[in-house]
Coordinates of C-alpha atoms and ligand atoms in Angstrom, one line a residue:
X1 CA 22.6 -10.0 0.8
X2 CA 21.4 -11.0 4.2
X3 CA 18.9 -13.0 5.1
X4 CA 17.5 -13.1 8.8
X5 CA 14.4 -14.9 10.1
X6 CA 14.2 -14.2 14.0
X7 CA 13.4 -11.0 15.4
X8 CA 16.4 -11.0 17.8
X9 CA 19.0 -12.0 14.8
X10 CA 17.8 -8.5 12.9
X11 CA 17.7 -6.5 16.7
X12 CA 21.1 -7.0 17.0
X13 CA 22.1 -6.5 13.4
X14 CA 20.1 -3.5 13.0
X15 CA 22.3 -2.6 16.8
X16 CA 25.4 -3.0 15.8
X17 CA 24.3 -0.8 12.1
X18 CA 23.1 2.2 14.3
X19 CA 26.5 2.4 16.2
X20 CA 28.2 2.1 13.0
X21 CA 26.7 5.4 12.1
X22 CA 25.0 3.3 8.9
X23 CA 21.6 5.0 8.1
X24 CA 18.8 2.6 7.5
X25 CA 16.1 2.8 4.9
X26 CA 13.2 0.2 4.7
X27 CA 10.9 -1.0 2.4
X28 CA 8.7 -3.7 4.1
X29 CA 6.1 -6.1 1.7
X30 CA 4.1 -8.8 2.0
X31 CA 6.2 -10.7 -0.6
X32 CA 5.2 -12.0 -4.4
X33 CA 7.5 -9.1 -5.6
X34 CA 6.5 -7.5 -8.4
X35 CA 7.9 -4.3 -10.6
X36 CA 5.5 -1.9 -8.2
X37 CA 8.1 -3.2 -4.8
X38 CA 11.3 -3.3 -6.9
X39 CA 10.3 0.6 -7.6
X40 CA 9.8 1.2 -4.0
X41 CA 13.1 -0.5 -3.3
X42 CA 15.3 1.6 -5.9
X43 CA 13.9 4.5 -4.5
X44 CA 14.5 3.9 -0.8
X45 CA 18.3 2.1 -1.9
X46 CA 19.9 5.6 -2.1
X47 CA 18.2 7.2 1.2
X48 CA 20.6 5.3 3.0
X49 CA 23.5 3.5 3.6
X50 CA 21.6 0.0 4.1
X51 CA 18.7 -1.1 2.6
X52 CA 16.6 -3.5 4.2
X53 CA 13.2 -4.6 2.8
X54 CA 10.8 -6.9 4.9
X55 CA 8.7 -9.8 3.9
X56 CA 6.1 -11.1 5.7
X57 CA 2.3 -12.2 5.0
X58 CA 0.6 -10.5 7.8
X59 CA -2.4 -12.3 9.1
X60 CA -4.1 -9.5 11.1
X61 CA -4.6 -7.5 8.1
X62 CA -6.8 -10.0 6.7
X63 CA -10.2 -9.7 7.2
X64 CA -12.0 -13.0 8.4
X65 CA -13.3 -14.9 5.3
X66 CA -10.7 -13.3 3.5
X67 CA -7.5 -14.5 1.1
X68 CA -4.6 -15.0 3.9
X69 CA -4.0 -18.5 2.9
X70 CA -4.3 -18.5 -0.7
X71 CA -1.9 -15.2 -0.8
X72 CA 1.5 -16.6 -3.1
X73 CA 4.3 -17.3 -1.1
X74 CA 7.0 -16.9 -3.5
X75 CA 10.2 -16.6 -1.3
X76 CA 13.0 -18.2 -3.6
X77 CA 11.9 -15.8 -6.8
X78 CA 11.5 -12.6 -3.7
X79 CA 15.0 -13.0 -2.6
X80 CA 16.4 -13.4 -6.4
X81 CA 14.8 -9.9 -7.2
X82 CA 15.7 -8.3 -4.1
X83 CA 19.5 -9.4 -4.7
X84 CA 19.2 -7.8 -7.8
X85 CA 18.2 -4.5 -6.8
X86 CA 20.7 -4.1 -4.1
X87 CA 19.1 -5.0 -1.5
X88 CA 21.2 -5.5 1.8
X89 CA 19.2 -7.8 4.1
X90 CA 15.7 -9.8 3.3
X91 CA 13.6 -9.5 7.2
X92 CA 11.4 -12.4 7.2
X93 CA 10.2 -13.4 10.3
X94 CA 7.9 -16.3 11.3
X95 CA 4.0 -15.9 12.6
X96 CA 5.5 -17.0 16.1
X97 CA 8.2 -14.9 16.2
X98 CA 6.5 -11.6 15.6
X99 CA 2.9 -12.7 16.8
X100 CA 4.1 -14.9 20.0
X101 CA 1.2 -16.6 22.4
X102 CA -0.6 -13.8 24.5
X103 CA -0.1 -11.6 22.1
X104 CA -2.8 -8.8 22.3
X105 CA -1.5 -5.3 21.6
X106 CA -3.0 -3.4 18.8
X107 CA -2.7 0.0 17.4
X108 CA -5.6 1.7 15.3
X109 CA -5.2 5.4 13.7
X110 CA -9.1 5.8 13.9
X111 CA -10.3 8.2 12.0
X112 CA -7.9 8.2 8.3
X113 CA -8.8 4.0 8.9
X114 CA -12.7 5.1 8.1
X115 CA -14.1 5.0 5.1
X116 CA -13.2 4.0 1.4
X117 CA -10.7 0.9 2.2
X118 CA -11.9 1.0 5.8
X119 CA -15.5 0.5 5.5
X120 CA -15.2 -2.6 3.4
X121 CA -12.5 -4.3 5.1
X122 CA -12.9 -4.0 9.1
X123 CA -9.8 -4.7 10.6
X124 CA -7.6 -4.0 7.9
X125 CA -5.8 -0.8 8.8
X126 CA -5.3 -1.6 12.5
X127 CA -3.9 -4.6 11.4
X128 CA -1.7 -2.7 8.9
X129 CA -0.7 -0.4 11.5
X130 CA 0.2 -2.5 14.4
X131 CA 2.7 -4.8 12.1
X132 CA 4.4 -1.3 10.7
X133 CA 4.6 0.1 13.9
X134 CA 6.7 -3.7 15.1
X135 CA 8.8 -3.3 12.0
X136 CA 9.8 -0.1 12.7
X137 CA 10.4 -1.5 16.3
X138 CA 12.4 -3.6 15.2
X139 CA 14.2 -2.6 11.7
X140 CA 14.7 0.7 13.4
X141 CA 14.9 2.6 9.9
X142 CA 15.4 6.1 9.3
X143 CA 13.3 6.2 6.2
X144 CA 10.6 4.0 4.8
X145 CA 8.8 4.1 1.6
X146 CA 5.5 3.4 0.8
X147 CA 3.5 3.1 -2.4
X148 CA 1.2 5.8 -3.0
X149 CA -1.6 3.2 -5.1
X150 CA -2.4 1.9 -1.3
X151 CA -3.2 5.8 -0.8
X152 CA -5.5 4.7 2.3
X153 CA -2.9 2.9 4.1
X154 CA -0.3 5.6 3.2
X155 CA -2.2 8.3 5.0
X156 CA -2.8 5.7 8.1
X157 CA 1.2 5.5 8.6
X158 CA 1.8 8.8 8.0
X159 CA -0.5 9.8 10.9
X160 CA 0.4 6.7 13.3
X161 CA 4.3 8.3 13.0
X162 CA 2.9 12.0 13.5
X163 CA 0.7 10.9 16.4
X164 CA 3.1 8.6 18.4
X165 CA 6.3 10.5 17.5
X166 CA 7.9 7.6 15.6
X167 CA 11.4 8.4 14.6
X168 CA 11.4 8.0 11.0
X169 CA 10.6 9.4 7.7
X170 CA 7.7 7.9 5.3
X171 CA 8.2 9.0 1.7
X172 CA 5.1 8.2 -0.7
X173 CA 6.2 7.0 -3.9
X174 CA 4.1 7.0 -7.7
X175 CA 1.6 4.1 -8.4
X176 CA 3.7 2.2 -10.5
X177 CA 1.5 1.7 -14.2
X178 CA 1.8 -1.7 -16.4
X179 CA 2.1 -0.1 -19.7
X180 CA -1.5 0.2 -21.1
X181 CA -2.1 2.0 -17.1
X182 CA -3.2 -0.3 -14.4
X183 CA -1.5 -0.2 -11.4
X184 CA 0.8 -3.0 -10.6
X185 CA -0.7 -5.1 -7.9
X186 CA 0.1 -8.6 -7.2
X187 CA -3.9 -9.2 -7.4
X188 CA -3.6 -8.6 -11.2
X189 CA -2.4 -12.2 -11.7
X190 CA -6.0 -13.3 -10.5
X191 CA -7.5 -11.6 -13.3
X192 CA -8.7 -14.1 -16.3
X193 CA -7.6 -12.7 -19.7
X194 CA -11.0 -10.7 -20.2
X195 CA -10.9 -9.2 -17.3
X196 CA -7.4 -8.0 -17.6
X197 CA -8.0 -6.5 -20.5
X198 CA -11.6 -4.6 -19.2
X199 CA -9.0 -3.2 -16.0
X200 CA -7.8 -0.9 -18.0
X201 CA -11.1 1.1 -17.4
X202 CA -10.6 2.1 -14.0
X203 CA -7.0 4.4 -15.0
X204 CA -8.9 5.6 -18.1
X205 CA -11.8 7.0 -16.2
X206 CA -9.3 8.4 -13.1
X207 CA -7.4 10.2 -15.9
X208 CA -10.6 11.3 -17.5
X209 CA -11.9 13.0 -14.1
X210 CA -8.5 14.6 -13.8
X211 CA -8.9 16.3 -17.5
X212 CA -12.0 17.1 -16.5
X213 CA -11.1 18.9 -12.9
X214 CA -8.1 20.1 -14.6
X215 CA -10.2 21.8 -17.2
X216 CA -12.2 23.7 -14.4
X217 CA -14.9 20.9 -13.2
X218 CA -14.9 21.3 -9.4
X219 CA -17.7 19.6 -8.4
X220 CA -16.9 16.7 -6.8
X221 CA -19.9 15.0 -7.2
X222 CA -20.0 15.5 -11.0
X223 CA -16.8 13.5 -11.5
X224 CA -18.0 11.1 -9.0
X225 CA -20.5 10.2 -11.1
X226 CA -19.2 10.2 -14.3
X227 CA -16.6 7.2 -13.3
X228 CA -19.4 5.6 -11.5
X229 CA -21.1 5.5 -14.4
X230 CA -18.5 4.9 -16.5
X231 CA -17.7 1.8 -14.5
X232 CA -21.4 0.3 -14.1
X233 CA -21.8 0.1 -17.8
X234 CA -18.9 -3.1 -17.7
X235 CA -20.4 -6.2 -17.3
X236 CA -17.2 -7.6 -15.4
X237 CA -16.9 -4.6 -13.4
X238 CA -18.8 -4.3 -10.2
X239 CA -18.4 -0.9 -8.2
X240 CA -17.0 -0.8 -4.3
X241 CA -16.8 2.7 -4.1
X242 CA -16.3 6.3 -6.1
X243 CA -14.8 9.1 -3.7
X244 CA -13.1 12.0 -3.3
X245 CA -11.2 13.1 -0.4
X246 CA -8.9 15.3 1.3
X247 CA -5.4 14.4 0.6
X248 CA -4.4 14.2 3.7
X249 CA -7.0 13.8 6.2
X250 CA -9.0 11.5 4.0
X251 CA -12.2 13.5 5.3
X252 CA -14.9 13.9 2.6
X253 CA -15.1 17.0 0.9
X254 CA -17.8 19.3 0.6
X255 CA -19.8 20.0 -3.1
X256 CA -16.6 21.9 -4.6
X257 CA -13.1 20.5 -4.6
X258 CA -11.1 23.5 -2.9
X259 CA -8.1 21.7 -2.0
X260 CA -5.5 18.8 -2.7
X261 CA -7.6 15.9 -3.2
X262 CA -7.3 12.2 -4.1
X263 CA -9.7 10.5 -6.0
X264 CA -9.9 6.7 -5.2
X265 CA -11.8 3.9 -6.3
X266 CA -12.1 0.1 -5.3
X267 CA -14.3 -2.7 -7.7
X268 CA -14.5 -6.1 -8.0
X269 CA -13.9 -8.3 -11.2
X270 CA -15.2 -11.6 -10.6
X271 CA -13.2 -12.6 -7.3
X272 CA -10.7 -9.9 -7.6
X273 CA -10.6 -6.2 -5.9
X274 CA -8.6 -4.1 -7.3
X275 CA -8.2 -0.3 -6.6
X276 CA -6.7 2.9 -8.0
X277 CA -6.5 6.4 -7.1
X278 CA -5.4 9.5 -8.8
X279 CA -4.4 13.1 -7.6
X280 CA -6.7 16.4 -7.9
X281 CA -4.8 19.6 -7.4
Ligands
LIG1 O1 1.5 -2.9 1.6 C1 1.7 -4.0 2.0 O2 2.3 -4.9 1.4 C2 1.4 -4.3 3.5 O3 0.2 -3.8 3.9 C3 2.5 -3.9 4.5 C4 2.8 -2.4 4.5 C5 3.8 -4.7 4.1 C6 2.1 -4.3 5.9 O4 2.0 -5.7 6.0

């Protein structure tokens, strides 16, 4: 497994790959791996001929105020899981060398950025798209794969390739589930012991909703409500947001769920936000 750290270093590699004829396929993280990436990574490991996986904690996708210094670094125990998985090369760049002085270019997919995620964290998803759209500049991969539990930021790639004719393909792959159902996140490990164990709502009630939609409830504000409710009566729970939405726009729905739909969530537990969605139709 290779590991490069400059920007020109994985230019020229990824050159020399592309006149080989090697297809690339690319996973890229922010790091503290966990079972949710390693999924990602098996999955994208046979779409191609080289696997390269990025790792780099992105400062413009934290809102001010927010967590970007106190997010784990944990590069030694990263590379020792990616080795194991097959990966072929570890991209980790430095702030300077992908954010250099006078840097000032940013991209924003405006409208799928509104809402749920978007309205709480201003900033977020432009920041999220500008450093995809410089990996992808830069790894030059022919497929990338996303996890489908950031649903929000999913959507937001999806359209930034559509809309500026980016040359690769983004495959969406399963929120990856800890055993009793919460998604893997690498925010979990902030949870205190209580509050682990009350996360387990938040799957229960998304799987409740889809028994209940599955069952013939269409009403979108009925099974709004019902996990609303359902999460206001926990006392370490506190509620972001409830929504459903158009699977792939992200636009709100009208009274009666008529097409593919996701149903996301976001909450708080003490200083943790956590979030979950779930398919309808
Ligand atoms: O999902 C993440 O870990 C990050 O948002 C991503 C896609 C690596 C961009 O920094």
């Amino acid at each position: 497994m290779k590991i490069i750290k400059s920007v020109s270093d994985m230019s020229a590699e990824v050159a020399r790959l592309r006149e080989e004829g090697k297809r690339i396929s690319f996973v890229p993280t922010m790091g503290n791996l966990h079972e949710g990436h390693l999924s990602l990574m098996r999955m994208a490991n046979p779409l191609g001929d080289v696997l390269v996986i990025s790792i780099f904690v992105n400062p413009l996708q934290f809102e001010p105020g927010s967590d970007f210094d106190a997010y784990p670094r944990t590069f030694q125990d990263d590379l020792e899981k990616c080795e194991a998985v097959g990966v072929d090369i570890v991209f980790a760049p430095t702030e300077p060398d992908l954010y250099p002085e006078g840097f000032q270019t940013t991209v924003e997919v405006t409208e799928v950025s509104k809402g749920l995620c978007g309205d709480f964290r201003p900033g977020h998803f432009k920041g999220v798209a500008t450093v995809v759209l410089k990996l992808f500049n830069i790894v030059k991969p022919h497929v990338a794969v996303f996890g489908e539990k950031d649903f929000q930021q999913l959507c937001v790639i999806r359209r930034m390739v559509k809309d500026l004719n980016l040359d690769v393909e983004i495959v969406g792959h399963p929120t990856v589930r800890e055993p009793d159902g919460l998604a893997m996140s690498s925010r979990n490990q902030y949870l205190s012991p209580e509050e682990r164990r009350h996360a387990t709502l938040l799957y229960q009630l998304l799987k409740r909703a889809r028994e209940q939609f599955q069952k013939g409830e269409k009403r979108a504000q009925r099974l709004i409500a019902d996990v609303q409710n359902g999460l206001s009566r926990d006392p370490l729970i506190s509620v972001e947001y409830v929504s459903i939405r158009d699977r792939e726009t992200l636009k709100p729905l009208g009274k009666t769920i008529d097409r593919p739909a996701v149903m996301a969530l976001a909450v708080h537990m003490g200083k943790t936000r956590l979030i979950d969605n779930i398919f309808l139709g």
